[in-house]
XYZ file of N, CA and C in Angstrom:
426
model
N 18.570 -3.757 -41.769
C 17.138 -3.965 -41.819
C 16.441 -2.683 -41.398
N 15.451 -2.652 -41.944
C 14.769 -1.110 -41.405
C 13.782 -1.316 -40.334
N 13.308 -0.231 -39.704
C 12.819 -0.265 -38.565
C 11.770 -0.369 -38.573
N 10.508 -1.336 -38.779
C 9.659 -1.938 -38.287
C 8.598 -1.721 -37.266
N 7.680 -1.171 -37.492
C 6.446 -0.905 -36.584
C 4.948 -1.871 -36.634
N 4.732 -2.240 -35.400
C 3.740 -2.755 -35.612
C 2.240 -2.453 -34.372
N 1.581 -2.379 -34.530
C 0.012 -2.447 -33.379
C -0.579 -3.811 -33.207
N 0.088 -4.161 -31.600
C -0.640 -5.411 -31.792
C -1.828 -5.267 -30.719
N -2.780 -6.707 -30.908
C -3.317 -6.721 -29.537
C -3.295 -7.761 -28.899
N -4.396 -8.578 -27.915
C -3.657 -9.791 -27.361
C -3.885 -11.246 -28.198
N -3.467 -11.921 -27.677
C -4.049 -13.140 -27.756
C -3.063 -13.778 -29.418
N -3.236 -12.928 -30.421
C -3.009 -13.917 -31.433
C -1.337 -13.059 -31.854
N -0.678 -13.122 -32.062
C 0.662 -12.528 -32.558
C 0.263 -12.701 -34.394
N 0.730 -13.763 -34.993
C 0.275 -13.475 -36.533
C -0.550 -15.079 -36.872
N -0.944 -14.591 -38.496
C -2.229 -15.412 -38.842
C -1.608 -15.655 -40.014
N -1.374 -16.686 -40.908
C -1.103 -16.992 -42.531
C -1.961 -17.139 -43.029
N -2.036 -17.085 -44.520
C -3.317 -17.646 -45.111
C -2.329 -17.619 -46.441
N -2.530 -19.315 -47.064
C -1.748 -19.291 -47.970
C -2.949 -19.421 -49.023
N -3.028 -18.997 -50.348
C -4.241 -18.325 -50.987
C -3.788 -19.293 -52.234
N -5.027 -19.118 -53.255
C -4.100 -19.409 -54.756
C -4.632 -18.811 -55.921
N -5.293 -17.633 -55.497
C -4.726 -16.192 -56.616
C -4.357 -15.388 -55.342
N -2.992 -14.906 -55.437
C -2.610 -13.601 -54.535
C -2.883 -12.381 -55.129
N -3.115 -12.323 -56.193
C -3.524 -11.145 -56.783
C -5.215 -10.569 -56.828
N -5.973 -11.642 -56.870
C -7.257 -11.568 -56.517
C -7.540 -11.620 -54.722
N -7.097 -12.212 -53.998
C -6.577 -12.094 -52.391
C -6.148 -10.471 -51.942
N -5.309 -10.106 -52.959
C -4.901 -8.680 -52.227
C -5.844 -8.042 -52.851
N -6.370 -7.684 -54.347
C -6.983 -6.531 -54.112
C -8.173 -6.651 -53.419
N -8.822 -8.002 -52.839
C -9.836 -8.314 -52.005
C -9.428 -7.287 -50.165
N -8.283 -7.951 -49.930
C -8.215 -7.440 -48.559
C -7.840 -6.109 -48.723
N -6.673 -5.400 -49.730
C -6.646 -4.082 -49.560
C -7.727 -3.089 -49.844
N -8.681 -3.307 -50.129
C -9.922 -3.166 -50.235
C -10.459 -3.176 -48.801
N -10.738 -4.382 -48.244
C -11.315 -3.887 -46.942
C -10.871 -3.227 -45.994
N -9.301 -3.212 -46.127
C -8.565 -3.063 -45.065
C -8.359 -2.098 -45.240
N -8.009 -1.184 -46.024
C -7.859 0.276 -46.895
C -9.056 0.808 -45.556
N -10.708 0.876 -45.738
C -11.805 1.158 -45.085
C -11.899 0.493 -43.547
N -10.710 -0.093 -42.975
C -10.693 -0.254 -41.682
C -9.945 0.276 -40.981
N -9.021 1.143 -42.131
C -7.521 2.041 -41.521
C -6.274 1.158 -41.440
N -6.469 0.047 -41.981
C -5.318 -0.456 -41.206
C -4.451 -0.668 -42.746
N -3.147 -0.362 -42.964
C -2.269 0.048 -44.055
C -1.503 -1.655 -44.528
N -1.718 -1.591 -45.272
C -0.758 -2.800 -45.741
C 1.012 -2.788 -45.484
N 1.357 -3.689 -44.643
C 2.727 -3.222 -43.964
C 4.018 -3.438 -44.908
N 3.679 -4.742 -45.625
C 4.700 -4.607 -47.166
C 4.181 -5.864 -48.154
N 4.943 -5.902 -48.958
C 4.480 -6.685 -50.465
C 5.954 -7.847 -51.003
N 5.737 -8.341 -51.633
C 6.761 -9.067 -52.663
C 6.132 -9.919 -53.688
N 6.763 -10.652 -54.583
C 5.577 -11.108 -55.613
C 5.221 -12.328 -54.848
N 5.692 -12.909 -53.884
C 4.525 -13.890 -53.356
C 4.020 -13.794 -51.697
N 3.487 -12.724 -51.705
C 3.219 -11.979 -50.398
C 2.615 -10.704 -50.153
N 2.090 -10.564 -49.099
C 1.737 -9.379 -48.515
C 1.241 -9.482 -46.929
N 1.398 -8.340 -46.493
C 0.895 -8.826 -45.105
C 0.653 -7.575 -44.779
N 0.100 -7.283 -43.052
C -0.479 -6.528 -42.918
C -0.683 -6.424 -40.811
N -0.108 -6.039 -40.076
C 0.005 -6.514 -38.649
C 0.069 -7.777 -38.677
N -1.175 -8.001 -38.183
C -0.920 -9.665 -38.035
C -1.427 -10.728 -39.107
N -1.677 -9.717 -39.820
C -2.402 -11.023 -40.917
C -0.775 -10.877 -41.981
N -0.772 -12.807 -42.210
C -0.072 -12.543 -43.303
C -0.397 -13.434 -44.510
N -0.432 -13.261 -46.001
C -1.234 -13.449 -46.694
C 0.178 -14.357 -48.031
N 0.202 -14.890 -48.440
C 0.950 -15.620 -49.675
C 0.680 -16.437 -50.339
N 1.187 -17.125 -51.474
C 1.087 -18.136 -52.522
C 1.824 -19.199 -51.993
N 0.654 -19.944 -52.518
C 1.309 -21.755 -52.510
C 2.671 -21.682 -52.636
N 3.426 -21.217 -53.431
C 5.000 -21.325 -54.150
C 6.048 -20.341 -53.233
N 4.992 -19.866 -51.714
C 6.038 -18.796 -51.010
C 6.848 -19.590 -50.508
N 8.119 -19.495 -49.617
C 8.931 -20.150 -49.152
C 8.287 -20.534 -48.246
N 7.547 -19.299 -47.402
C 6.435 -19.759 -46.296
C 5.688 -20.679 -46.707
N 5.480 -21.089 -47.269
C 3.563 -21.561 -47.517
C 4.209 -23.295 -47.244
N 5.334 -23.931 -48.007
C 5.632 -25.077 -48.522
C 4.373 -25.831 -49.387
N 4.295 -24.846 -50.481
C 3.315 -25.537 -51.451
C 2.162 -26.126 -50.766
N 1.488 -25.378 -49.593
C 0.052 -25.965 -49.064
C -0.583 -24.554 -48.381
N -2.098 -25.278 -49.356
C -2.773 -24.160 -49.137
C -3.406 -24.124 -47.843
N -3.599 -22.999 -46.995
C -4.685 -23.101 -45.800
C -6.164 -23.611 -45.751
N -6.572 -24.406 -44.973
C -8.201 -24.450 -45.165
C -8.718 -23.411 -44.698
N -10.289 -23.363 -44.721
C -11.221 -22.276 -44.070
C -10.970 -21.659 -43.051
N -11.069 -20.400 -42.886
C -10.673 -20.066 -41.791
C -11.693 -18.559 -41.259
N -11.820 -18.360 -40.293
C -13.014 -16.889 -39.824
C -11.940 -16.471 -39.459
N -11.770 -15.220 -39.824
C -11.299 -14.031 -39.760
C -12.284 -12.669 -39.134
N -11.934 -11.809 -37.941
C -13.205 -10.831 -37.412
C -12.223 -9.564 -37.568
N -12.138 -8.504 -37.711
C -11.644 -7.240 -37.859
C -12.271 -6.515 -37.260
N -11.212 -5.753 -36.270
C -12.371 -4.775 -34.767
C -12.886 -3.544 -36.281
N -14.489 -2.882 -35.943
C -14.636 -2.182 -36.511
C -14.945 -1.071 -35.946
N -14.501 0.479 -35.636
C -14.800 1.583 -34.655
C -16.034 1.699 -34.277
N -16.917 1.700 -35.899
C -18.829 1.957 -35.481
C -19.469 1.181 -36.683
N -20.473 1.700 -36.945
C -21.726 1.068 -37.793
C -20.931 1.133 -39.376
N -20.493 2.268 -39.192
C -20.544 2.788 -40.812
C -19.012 2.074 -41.208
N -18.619 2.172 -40.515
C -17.067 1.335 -41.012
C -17.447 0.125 -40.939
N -18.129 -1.029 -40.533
C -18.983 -2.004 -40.846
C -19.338 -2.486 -42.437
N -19.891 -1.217 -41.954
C -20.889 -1.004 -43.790
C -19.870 -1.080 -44.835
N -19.065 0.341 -44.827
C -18.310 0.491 -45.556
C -17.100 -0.989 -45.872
N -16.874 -1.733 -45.152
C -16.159 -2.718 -45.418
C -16.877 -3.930 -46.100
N -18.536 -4.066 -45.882
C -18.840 -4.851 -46.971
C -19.333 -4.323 -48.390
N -19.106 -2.762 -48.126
C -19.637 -2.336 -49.709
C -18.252 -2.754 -50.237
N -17.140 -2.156 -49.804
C -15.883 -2.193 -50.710
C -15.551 -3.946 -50.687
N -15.863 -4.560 -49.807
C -15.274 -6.422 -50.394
C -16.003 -6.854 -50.923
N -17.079 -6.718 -51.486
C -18.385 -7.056 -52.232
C -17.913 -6.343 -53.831
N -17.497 -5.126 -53.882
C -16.871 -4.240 -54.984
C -15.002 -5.503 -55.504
N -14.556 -5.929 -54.156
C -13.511 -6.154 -54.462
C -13.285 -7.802 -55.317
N -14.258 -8.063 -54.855
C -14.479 -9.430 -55.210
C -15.213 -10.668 -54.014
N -15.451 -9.974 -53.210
C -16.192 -10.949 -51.935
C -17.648 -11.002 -52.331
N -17.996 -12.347 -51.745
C -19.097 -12.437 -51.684
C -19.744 -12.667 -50.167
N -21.158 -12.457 -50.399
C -22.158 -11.782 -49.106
C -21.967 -13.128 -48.455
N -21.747 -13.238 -47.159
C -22.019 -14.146 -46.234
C -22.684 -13.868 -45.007
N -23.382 -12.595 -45.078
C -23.963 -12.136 -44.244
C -23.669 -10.520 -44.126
N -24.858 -9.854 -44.628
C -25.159 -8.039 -44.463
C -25.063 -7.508 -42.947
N -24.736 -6.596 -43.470
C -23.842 -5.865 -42.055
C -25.718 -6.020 -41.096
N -25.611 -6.118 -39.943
C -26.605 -5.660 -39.168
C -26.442 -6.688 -37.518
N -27.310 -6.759 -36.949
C -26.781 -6.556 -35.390
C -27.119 -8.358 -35.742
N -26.483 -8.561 -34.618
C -26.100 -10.353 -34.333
C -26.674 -10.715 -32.666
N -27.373 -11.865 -32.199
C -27.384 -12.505 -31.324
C -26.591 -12.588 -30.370
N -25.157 -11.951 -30.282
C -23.885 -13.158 -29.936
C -24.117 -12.434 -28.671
N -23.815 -10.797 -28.676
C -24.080 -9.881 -27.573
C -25.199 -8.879 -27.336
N -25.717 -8.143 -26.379
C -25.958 -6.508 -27.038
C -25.317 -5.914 -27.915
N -25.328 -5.212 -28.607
C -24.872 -4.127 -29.548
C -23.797 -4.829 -30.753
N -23.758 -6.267 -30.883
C -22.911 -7.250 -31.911
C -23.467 -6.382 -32.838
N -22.964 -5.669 -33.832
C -23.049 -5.569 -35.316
C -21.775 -5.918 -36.493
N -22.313 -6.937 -36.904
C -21.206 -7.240 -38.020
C -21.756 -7.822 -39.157
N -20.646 -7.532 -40.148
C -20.907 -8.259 -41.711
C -20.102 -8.788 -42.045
N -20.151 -10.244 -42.805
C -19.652 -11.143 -43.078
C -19.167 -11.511 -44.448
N -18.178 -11.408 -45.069
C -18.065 -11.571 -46.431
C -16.921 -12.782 -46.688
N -17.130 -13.789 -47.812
C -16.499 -14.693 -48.395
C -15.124 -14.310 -48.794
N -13.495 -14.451 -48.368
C -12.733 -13.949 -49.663
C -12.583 -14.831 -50.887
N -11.777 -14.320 -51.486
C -11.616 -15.643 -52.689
C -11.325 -16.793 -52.472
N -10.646 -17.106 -51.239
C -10.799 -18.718 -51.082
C -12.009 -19.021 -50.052
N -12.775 -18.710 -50.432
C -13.662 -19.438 -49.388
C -13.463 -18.714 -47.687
N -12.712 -17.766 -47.146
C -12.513 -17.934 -45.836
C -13.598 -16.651 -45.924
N -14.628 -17.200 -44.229
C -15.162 -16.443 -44.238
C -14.691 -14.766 -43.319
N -14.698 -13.590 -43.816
C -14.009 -12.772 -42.835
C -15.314 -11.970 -42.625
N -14.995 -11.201 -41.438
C -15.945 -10.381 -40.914
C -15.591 -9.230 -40.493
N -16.546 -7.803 -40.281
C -15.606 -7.108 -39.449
C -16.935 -6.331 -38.317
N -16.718 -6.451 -37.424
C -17.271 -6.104 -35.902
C -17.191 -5.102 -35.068
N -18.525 -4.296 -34.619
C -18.634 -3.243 -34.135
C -18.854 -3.438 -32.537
N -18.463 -3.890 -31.668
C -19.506 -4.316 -30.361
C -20.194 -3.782 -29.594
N -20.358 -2.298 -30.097
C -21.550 -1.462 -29.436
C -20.040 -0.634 -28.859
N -21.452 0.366 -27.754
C -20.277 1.720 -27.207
C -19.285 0.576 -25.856
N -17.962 1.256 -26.499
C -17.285 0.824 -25.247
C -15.697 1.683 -25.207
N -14.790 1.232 -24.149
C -13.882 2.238 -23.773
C -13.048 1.440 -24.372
N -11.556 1.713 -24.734
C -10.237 1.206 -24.962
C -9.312 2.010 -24.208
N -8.248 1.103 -23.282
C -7.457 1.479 -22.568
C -6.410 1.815 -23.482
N -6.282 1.666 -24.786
C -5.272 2.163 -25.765
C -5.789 1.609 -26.681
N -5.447 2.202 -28.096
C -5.771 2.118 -29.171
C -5.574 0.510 -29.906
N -3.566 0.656 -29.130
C -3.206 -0.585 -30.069
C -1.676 -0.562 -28.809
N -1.021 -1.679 -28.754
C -0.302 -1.999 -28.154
C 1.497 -1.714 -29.642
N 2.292 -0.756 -29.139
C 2.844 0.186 -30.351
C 4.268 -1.137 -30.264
N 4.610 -1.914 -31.220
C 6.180 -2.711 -30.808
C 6.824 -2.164 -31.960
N 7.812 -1.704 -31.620
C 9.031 -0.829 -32.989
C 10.304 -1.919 -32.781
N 10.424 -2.291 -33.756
C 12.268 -3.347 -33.591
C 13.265 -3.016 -34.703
C-alpha cells in the first residue's frame, strides 16, 4: 500500500456523501476545492475523496445503494477573496447561490458564501475574521 498523507483537524475524522451523478458532484467540488487549496486525495469510477470528505455513487461498495440526505458542509476559508473565489468557481461548476459571499450575524468578522451542490447539500466556505492558528493542519502519514 502506498504511503498516505493526510491534514486533519478536530472534531470530525471523515464525512460521506453518497451522490447520484458523481460526475456532476466532482467537477462541482473539484472546482471549489481546487480554489481552497485543498487537492483531491484519489479517484476510482465510483469515488473520490479528499481529507475528510468522502464523496461516491449509490452502486459504491461504500454507499450500499443509499443515498445521503441534506447535509451543511463549511470549508475553513484563509480571507475574503478565497470566499469569493469559491462561489465564483461553484456557481461556474454547477452550484447554485444559496447565499453571496458577505459577512453573517453568527460572529464578528463571519464572512461566508453558501452554495447548493448537485444534490441539494448546502456547502459553504468561511472566513472568521483575523485570527491565529497554532498549526496549519494536524500532518498523519501511515
Amino acid at each position: 500500500m502506498e504511503t498516505q498523507e493526510l491534514h486533519r483537524g478536530r472534531l470530525i475524522d471523515h464525512i460521506q456523501l453518497v451522490v447520484r451523478d458523481l460526475a456532476a458532484s466532482r467537477r462541482f467540488y473539484e472546482a471549489i476545492l481546487q480554489v481552497l487549496d485543498v487537492p483531491i486525495g484519489g479517484t476510482a469510477a465510483d469515488y473520490f475523496w479528499c481529507d475528510e470528505l468522502f464523496i461516491s455513487s449509490a452502486d459504491s461498495r461504500a454507499a450500499l445503494g443509499q443515498l445521503t440526505g441534506r447535509h451543511h458542509l463549511a470549508f475553513q476559508a484563509r480571507d475574503h477573496a478565497m470566499v469569493d473565489a469559491f462561489y465564483k468557481a461553484g456557481l461556474a461548476a454547477g452550484g447554485k447561490d444559496n447565499g453571496a459571499p458577505g459577512e453573517r450575524p453568527y460572529h464578528p468578522g463571519y464572512y461566508a458564501a453558501f452554495l447548493l451542490d448537485p444534490d441539494g447539500n448546502n456547502i459553504e466556505a468561511v472566513h472568521h475574521g483575523p485570527h491565529t492558528r497554532s498549526t496549519a493542519s494536524v500532518k498523519i502519514t501511515f
